[in-house]
Short mmCIF file of C-alpha atoms (C1' of nucleotides) in Angstrom, two decimals:
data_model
loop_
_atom_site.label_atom_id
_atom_site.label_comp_id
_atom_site.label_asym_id
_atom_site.label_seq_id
_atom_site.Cartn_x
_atom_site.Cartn_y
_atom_site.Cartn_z
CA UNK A 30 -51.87 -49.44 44.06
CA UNK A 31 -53.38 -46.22 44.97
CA UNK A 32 -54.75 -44.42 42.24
CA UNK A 33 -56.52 -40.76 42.10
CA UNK A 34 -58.77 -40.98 38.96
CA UNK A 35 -60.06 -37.79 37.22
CA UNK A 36 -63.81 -37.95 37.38
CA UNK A 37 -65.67 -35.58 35.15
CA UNK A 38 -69.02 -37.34 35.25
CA UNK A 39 -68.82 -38.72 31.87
CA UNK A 40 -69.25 -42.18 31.04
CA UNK A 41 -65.51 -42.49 29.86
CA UNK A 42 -63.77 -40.97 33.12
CA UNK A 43 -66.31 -43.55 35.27
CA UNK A 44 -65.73 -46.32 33.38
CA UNK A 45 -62.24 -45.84 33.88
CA UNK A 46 -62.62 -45.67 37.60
CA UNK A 47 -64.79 -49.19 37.47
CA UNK A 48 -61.79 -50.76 35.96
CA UNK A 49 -59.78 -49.70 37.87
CA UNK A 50 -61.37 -50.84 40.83
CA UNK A 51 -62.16 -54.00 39.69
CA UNK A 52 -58.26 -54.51 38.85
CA UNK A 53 -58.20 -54.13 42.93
CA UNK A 54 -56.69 -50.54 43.08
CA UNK A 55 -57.59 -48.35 45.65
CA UNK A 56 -59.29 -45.31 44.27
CA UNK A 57 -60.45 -42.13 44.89
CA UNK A 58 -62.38 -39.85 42.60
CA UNK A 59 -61.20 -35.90 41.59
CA UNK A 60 -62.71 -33.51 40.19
CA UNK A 61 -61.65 -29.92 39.16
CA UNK A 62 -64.02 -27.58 39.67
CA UNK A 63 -63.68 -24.73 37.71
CA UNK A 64 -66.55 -22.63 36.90
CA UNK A 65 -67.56 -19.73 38.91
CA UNK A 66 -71.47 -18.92 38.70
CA UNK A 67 -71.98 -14.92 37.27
CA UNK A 68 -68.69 -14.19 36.18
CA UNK A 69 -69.47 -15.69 32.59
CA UNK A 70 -72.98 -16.38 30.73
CA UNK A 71 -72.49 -19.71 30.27
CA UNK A 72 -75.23 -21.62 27.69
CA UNK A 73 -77.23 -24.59 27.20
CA UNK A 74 -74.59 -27.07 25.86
CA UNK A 75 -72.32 -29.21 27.58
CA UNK A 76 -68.99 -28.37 28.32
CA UNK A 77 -65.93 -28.56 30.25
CA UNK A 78 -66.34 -24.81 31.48
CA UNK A 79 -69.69 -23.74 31.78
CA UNK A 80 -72.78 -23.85 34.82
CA UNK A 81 -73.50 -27.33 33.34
CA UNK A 82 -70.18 -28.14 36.19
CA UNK A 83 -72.67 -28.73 39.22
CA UNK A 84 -74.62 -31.28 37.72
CA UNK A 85 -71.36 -33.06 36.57
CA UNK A 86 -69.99 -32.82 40.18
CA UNK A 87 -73.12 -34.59 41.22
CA UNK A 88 -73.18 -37.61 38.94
CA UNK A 89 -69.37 -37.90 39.88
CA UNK A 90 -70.40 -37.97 43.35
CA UNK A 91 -73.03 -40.35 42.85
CA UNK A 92 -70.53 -42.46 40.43
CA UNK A 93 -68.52 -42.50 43.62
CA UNK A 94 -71.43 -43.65 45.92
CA UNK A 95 -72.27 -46.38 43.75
CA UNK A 96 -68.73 -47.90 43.51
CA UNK A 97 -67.63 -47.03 47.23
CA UNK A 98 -64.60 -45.13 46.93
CA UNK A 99 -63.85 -41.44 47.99
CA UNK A 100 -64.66 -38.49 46.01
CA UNK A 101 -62.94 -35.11 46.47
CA UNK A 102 -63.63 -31.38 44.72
CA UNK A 103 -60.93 -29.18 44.50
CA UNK A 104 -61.20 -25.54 43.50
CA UNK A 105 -59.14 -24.75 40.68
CA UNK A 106 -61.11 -21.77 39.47
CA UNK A 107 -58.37 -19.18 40.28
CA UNK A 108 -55.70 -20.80 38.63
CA UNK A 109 -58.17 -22.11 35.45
CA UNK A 110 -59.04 -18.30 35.31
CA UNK A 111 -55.38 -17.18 34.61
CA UNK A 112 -53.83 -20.55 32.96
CA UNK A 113 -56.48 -21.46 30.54
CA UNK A 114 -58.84 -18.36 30.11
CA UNK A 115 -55.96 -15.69 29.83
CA UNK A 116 -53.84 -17.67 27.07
CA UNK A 117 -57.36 -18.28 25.35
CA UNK A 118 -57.81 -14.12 25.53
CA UNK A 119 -54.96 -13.54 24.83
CA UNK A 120 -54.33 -15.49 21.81
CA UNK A 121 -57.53 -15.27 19.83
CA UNK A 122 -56.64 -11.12 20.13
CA UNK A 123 -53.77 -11.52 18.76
CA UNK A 124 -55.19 -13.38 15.47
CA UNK A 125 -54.11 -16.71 16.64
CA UNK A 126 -56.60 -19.97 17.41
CA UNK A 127 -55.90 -21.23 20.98
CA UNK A 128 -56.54 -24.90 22.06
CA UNK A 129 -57.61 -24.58 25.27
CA UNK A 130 -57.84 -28.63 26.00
CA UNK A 131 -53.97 -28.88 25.30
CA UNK A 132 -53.24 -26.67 27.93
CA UNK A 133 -55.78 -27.06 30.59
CA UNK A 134 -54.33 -31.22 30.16
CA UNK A 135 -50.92 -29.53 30.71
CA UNK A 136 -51.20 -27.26 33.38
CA UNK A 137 -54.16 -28.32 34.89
CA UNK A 138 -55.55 -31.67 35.36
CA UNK A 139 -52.22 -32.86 35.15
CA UNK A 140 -50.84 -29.81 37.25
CA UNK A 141 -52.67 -27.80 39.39
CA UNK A 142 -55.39 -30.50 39.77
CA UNK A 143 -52.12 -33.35 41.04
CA UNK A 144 -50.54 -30.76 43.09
CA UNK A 145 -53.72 -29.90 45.14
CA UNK A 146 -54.63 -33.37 45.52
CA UNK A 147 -51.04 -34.26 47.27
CA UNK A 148 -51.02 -30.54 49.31
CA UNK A 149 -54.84 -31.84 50.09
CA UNK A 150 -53.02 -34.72 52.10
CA UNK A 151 -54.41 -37.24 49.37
CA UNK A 152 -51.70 -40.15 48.79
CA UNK A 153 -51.82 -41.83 45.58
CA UNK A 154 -49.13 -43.40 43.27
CA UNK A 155 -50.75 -42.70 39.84
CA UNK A 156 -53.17 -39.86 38.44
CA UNK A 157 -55.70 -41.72 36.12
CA UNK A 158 -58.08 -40.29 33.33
CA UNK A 159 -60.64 -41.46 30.92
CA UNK A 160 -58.41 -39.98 27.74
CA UNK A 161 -57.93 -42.56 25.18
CA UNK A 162 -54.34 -43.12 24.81
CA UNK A 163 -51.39 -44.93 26.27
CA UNK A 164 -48.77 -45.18 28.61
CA UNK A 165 -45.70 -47.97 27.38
CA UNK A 166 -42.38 -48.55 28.25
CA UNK A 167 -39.96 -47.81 25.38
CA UNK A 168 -35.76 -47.57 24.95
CA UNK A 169 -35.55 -44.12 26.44
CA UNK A 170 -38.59 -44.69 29.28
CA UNK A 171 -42.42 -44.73 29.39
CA UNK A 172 -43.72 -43.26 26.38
CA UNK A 173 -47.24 -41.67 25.15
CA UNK A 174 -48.95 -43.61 22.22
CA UNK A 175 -52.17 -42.79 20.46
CA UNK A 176 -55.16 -44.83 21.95
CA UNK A 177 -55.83 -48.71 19.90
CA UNK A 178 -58.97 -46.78 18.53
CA UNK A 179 -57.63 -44.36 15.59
CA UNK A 180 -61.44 -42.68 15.81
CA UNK A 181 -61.33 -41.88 19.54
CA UNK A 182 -57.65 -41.63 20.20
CA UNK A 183 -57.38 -38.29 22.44
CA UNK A 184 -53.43 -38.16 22.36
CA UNK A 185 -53.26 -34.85 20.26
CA UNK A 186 -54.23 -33.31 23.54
CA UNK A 187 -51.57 -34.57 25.85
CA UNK A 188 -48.84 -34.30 23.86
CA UNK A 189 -47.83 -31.29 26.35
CA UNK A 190 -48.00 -33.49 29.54
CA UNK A 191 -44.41 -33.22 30.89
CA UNK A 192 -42.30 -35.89 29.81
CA UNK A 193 -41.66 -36.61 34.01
CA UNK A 194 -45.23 -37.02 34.32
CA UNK A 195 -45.94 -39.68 32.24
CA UNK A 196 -44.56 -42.28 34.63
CA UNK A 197 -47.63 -41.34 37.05
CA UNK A 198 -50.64 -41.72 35.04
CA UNK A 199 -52.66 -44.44 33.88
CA UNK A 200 -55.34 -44.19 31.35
CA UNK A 201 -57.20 -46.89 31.65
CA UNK A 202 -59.23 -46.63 28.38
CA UNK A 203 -56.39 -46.69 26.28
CA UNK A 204 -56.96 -50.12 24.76
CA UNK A 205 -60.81 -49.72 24.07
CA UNK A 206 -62.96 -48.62 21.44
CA UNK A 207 -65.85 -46.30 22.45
CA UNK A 208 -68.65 -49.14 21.99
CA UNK A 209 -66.51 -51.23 23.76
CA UNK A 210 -66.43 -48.32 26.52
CA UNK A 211 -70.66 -48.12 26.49
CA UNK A 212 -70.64 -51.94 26.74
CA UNK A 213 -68.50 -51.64 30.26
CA UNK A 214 -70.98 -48.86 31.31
CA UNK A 215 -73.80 -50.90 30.83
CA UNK A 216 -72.40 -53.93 32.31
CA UNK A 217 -70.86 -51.84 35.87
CA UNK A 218 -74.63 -50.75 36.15
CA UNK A 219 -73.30 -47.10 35.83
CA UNK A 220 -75.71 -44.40 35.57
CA UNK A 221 -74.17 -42.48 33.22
CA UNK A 222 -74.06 -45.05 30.57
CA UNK A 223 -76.48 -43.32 28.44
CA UNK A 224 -74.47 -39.80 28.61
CA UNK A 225 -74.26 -38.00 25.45
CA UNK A 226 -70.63 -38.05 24.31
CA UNK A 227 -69.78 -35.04 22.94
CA UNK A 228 -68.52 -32.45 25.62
CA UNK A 229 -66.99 -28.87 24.52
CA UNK A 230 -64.70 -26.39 26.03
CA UNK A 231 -67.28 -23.63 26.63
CA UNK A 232 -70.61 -24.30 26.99
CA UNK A 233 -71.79 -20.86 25.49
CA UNK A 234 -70.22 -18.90 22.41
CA UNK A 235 -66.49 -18.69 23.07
CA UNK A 236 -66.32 -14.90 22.06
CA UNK A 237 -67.85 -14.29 25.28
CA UNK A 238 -65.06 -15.14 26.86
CA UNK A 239 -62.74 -12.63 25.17
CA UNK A 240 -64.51 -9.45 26.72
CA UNK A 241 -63.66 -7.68 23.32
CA UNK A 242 -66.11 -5.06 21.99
CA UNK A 243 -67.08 -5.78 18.06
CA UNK A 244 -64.56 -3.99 15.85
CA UNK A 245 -66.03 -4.22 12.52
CA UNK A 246 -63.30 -4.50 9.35
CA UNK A 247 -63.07 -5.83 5.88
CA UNK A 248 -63.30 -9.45 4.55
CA UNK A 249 -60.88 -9.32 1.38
CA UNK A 250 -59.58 -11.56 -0.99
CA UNK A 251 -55.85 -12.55 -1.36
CA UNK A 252 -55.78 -9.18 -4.31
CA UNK A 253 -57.14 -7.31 -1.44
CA UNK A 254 -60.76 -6.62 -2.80
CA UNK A 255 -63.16 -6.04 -0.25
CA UNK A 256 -65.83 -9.01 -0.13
CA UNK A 257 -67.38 -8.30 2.97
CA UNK A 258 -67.71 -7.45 6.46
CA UNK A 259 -66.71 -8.32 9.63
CA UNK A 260 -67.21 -8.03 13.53
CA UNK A 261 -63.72 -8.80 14.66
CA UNK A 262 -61.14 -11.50 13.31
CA UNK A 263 -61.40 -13.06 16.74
CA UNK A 264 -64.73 -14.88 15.40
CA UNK A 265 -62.55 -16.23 12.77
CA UNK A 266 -60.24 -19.04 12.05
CA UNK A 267 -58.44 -20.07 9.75
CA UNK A 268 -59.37 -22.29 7.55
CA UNK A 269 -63.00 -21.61 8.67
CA UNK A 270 -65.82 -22.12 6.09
CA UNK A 271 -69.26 -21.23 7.15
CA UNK A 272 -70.18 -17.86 8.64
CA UNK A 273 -68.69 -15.71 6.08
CA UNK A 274 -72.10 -14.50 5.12
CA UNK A 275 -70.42 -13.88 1.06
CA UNK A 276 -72.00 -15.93 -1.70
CA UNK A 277 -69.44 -16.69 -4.65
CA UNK A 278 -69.09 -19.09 -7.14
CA UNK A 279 -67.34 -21.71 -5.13
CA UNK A 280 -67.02 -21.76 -1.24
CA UNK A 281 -64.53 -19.54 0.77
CA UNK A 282 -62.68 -20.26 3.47
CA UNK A 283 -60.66 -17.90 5.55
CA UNK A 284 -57.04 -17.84 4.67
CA UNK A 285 -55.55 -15.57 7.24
CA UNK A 286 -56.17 -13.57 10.11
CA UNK A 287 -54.71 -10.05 9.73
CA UNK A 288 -55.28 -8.53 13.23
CA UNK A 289 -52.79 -5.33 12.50
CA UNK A 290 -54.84 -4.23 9.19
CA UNK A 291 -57.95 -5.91 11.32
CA UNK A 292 -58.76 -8.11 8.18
CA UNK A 293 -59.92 -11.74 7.38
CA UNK A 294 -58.69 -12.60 4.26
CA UNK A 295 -60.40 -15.34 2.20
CA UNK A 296 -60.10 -17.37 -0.66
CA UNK A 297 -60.92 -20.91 -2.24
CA UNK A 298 -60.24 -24.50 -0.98
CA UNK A 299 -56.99 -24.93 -2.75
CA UNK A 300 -55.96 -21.50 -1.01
CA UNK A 301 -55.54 -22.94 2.15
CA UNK A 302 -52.96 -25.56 1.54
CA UNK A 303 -49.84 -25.13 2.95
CA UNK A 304 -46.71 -27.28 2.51
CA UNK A 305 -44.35 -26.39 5.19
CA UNK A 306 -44.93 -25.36 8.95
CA UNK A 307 -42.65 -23.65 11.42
CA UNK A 308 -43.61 -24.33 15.40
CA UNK A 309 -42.28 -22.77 18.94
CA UNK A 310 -42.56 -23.71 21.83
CA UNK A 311 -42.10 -27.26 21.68
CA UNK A 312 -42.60 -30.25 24.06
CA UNK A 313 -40.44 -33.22 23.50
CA UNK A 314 -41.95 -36.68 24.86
CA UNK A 315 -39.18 -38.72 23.00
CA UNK A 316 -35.57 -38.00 21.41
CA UNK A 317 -35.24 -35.53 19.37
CA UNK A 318 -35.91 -36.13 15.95
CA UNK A 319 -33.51 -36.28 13.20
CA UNK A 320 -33.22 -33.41 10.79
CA UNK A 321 -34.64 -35.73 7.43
CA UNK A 322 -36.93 -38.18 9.75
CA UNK A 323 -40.56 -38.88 8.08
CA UNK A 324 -42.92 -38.37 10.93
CA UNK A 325 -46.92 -38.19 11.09
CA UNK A 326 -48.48 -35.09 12.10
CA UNK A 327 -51.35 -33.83 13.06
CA UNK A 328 -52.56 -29.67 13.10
CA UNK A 329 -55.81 -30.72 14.50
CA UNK A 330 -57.33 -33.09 16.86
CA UNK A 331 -59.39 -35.01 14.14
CA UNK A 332 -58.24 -35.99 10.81
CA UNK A 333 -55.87 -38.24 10.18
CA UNK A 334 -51.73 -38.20 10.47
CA UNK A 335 -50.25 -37.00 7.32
CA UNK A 336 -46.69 -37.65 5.89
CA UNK A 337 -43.40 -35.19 7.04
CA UNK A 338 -40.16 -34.82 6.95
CA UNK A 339 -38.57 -33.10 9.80
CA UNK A 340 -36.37 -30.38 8.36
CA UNK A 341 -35.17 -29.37 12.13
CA UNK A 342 -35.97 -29.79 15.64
CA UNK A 343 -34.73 -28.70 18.89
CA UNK A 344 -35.38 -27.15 22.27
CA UNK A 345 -36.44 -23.87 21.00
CA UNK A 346 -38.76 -25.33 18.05
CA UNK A 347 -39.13 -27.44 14.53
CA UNK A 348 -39.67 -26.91 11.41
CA UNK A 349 -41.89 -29.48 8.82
CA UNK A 350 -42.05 -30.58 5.29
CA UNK A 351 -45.62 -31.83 3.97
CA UNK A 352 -44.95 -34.02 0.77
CA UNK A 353 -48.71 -33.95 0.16
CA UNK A 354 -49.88 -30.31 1.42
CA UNK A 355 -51.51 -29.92 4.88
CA UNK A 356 -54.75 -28.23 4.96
CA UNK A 357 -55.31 -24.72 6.94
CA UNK A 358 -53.09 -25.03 9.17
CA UNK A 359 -54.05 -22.35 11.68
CA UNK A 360 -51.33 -20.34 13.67
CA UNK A 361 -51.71 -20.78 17.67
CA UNK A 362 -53.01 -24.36 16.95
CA UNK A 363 -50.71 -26.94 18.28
CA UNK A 364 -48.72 -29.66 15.17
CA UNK A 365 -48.45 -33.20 17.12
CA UNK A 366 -45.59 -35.55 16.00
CA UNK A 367 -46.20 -38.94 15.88
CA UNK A 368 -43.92 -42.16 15.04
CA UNK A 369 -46.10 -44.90 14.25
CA UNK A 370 -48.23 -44.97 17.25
CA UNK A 371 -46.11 -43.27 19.58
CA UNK A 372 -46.10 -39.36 20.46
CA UNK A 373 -42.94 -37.60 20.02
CA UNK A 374 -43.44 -34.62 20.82
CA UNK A 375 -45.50 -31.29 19.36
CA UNK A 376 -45.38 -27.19 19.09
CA UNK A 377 -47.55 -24.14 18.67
CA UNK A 378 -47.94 -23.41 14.88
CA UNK A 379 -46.16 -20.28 14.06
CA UNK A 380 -46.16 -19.91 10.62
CA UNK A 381 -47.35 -21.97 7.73
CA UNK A 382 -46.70 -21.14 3.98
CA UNK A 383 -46.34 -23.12 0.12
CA UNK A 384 -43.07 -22.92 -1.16
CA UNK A 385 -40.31 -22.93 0.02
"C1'" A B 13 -85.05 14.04 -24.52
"C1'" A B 14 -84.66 9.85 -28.16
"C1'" C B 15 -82.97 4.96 -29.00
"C1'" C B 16 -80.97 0.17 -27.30
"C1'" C B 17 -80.08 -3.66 -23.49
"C1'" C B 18 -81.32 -5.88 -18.84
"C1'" A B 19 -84.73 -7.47 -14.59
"C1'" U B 20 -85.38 -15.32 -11.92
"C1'" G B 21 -84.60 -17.24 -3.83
"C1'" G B 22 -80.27 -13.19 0.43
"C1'" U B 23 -76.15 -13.33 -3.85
"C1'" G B 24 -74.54 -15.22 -8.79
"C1'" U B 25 -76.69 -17.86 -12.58
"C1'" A B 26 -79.78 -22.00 -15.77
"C1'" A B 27 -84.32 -23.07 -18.14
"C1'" U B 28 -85.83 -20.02 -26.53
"C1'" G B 29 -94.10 -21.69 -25.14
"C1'" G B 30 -94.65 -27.53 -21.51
"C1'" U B 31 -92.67 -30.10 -13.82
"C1'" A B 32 -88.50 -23.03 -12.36
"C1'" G B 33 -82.79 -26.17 -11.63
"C1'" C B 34 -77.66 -25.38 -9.88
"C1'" A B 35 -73.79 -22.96 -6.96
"C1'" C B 36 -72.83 -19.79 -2.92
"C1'" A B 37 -75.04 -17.78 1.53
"C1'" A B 38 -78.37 -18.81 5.74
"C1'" A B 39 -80.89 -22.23 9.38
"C1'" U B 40 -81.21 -27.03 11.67
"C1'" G B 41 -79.16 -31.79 12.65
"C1'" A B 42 -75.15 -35.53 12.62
"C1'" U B 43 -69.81 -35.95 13.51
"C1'" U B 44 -66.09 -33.82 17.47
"C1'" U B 45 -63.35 -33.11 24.74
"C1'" U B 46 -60.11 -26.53 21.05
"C1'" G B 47 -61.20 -23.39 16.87
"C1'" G B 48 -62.70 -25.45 12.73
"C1'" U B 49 -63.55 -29.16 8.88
"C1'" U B 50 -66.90 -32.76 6.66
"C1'" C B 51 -71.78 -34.87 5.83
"C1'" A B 52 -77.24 -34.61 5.74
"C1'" U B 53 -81.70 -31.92 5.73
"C1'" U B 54 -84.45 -27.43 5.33
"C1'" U B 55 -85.82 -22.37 4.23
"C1'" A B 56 -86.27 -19.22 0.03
"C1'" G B 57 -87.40 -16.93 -6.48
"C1'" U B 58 -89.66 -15.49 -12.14
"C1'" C B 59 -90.07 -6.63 -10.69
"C1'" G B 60 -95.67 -4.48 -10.88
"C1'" A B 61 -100.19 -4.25 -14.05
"C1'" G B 62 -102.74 -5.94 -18.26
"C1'" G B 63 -102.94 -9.18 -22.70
"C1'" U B 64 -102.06 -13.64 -26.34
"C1'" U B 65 -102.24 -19.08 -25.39
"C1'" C B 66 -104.85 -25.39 -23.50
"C1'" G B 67 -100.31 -23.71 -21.11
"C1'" A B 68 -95.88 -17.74 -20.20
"C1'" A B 69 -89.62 -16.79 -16.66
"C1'" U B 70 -89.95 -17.13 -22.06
"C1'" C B 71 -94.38 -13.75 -26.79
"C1'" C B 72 -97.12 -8.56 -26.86
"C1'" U B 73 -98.48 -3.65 -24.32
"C1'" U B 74 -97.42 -0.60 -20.29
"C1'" G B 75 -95.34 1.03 -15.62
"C1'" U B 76 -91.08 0.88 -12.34
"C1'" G B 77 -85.87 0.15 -11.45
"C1'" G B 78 -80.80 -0.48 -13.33
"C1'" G B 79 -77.02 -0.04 -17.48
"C1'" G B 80 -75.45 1.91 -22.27
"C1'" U B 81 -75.44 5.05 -26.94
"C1'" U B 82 -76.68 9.84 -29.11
"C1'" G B 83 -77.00 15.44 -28.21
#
RNA sequence: AACCCCAUGGUGUAAUGGUAGCACAAAUGAUUUUGGUUCAUUUAGUCGAGGUUCGAAUCCUUGUGGGGUUG
């Protein structure tokens, strides 16, 4: 089969290409490249977006070399710029907590980078990645499930893929565990098999990326007494700990963003639990659920899948119960549906509250 | 003006003559393909000056800075 793999000079994306060469596929290595030198600072860490990019393109390339397949760079910085950047603006301004990942998978590597492979004159029958999850056939068609490792499983961030797509991708890593995934490195001779893992969205300080000028307001407590200062809510998120700068007797965590009064309210731990959720903007990878169906769910990447009922879904949203609370969950951030393994679908968090 | 009370890391507090401890904050690291969370480590203090004592955050004198009562 002819495969396009993702390549983003990682040891998880070029492991995934050495299996899938060794299964006998014919593949060619992608890459997005997305980061335009002086428009942004940038920094020293590693990241998906940051000047960090070139020497990621070269160990792709070199990945590529060493395993004898093609290698192609396409140019997505004009579409990154307005798909992922903008919504990332746009919603941390407005007192909400993007997830940039979630989208760029959507829109991007699954998208833009697919489309401008094919218009490229690239053939290939399946886009691959390194994510950890899986691709199985179920009743209604092929369905997303969490990867076999709970710890690394990555399906929180595709959840948005569209449910057409998943019929074209492979993921290759779906069935390993990360040690399992440094072993392979090691044995393919791969250069990058000593790669630090972690890899984050901006390799700098993500305010920078909002082009917002400080606009100091008050810290307050849920009574509304001042407690401290601030530089902008946009620095904020809820359920946010450290870098309140305001000692009291237990720790405080941010509660809520109030970008009309410009505030960030705070209060204790127990504050921040929330029993019920309301999301928008869903994206449906199975059935709808049944009004009364127990689901998993998840308001953030890591941490585990806790208990809920679906009190309604549909096209334009769903609502969910949390028998056990649900910690901070933060508006903007996306809620992930799981049955069992499988992904069922997810939405942007609108509004989370306690009682009903 | 007189009298009383108080003064301990950046903040809030323990230690009634015997190793200055805790919480929060901050910094660093680990964890993590969002933001965050969590965990570990570290930084940092007895208001100044004298005195008593083997030994003072603690007792005495005094200065300084807060708070209160009286007129």
């Amino acid at each position: 089969m002819k495969i396009a793999i993702g390549l983003s000079g990682g040891v998880d994306s070029s492991v995934a290409a050495a299996l899938l060469l060794e299964a006998g596929h014919e593949v060619t290595g992608v890459t997005m490249k997305i980061w335009r030198d002086g428009l942004y600072r940038g920094g020293d860490r590693d990241g998906c977006f940051g000047p960090g990019e070139t020497d990621d393109i070269r160990r792709a390339e070199a990945l590529c070399r060493q395993l004898g397949i093609a290698y192609r760079v396409f140019d997505c910085a004009d579409p990154y710029e307005s798909v992922v950047l903008d919504y990332f603006r746009r919603e941390y301004l407005a007192g909400r907590t993007p997830n940039p990942c979630i989208r760029c998978n959507a829109f991007m590597k699954f998208g833009v980078l697919t489309e401008l492979a094919r218009q490229s004159g690239l053939e290939f029958d399946r886009l691959a990645t390194g994510h950890y999850a899986r691709i199985r056939p179920a009743a209604d068609g092929p369905a997303l499930y969490a990867g076999s490792d709970p710890v690394r499983d990555q399906s929180y961030f595709l959840h948005r893929l569209p449910r057409a797509r998943l019929a074209h991708l492979l993921f290759p890593l779906g069935e390993y565990a990360k040690p399992e995934v440094r072993r392979l490195a090691a044995r393919f001779g791969l250069a990058v098999k000593d790669q630090p893992d972690s890899q984050d969205f901006y390799s700098g300080d993500y305010t920078e990326l909002l082009h917002a000028a400080d606009r100091p307001g008050d810290i307050v407590d849920a009574a509304g007494r001042v407690l401290g200062r601030h530089n902008g809510f946009w620095h904020y998120t809820v359920g946010q700990r450290k870098g309140l700068g305001i000692a009291s007797p237990q720790p405080l965590y941010v509660i809520e963003l109030n970008s009309c009064r410009n505030e960030v309210v705070v209060g204790a731990a127990s504050d921040t639990l929330r029993r019920y959720l309301r999301a928008g903007d869903p994206n449906w990878l199975a059935p709808l659920p049944v009004a009364g169906t127990m689901v998993s769910a998840k308001v953030r990447s890591a941490g585990k899948p806790l208990p809920a009922r679906v009190l309604e879904a549909s096209e334009a949203g769903f609502r969910l119960e949390f028998p056990d609370g649900v910690n901070a969950p933060a508006r903007g951030q996306s809620a992930v549906l799981y049955d069992g393994g499988r992904v069922l679908g997810g939405g942007v968090i609108e509004e989370a509250w306690l009682n009903g």
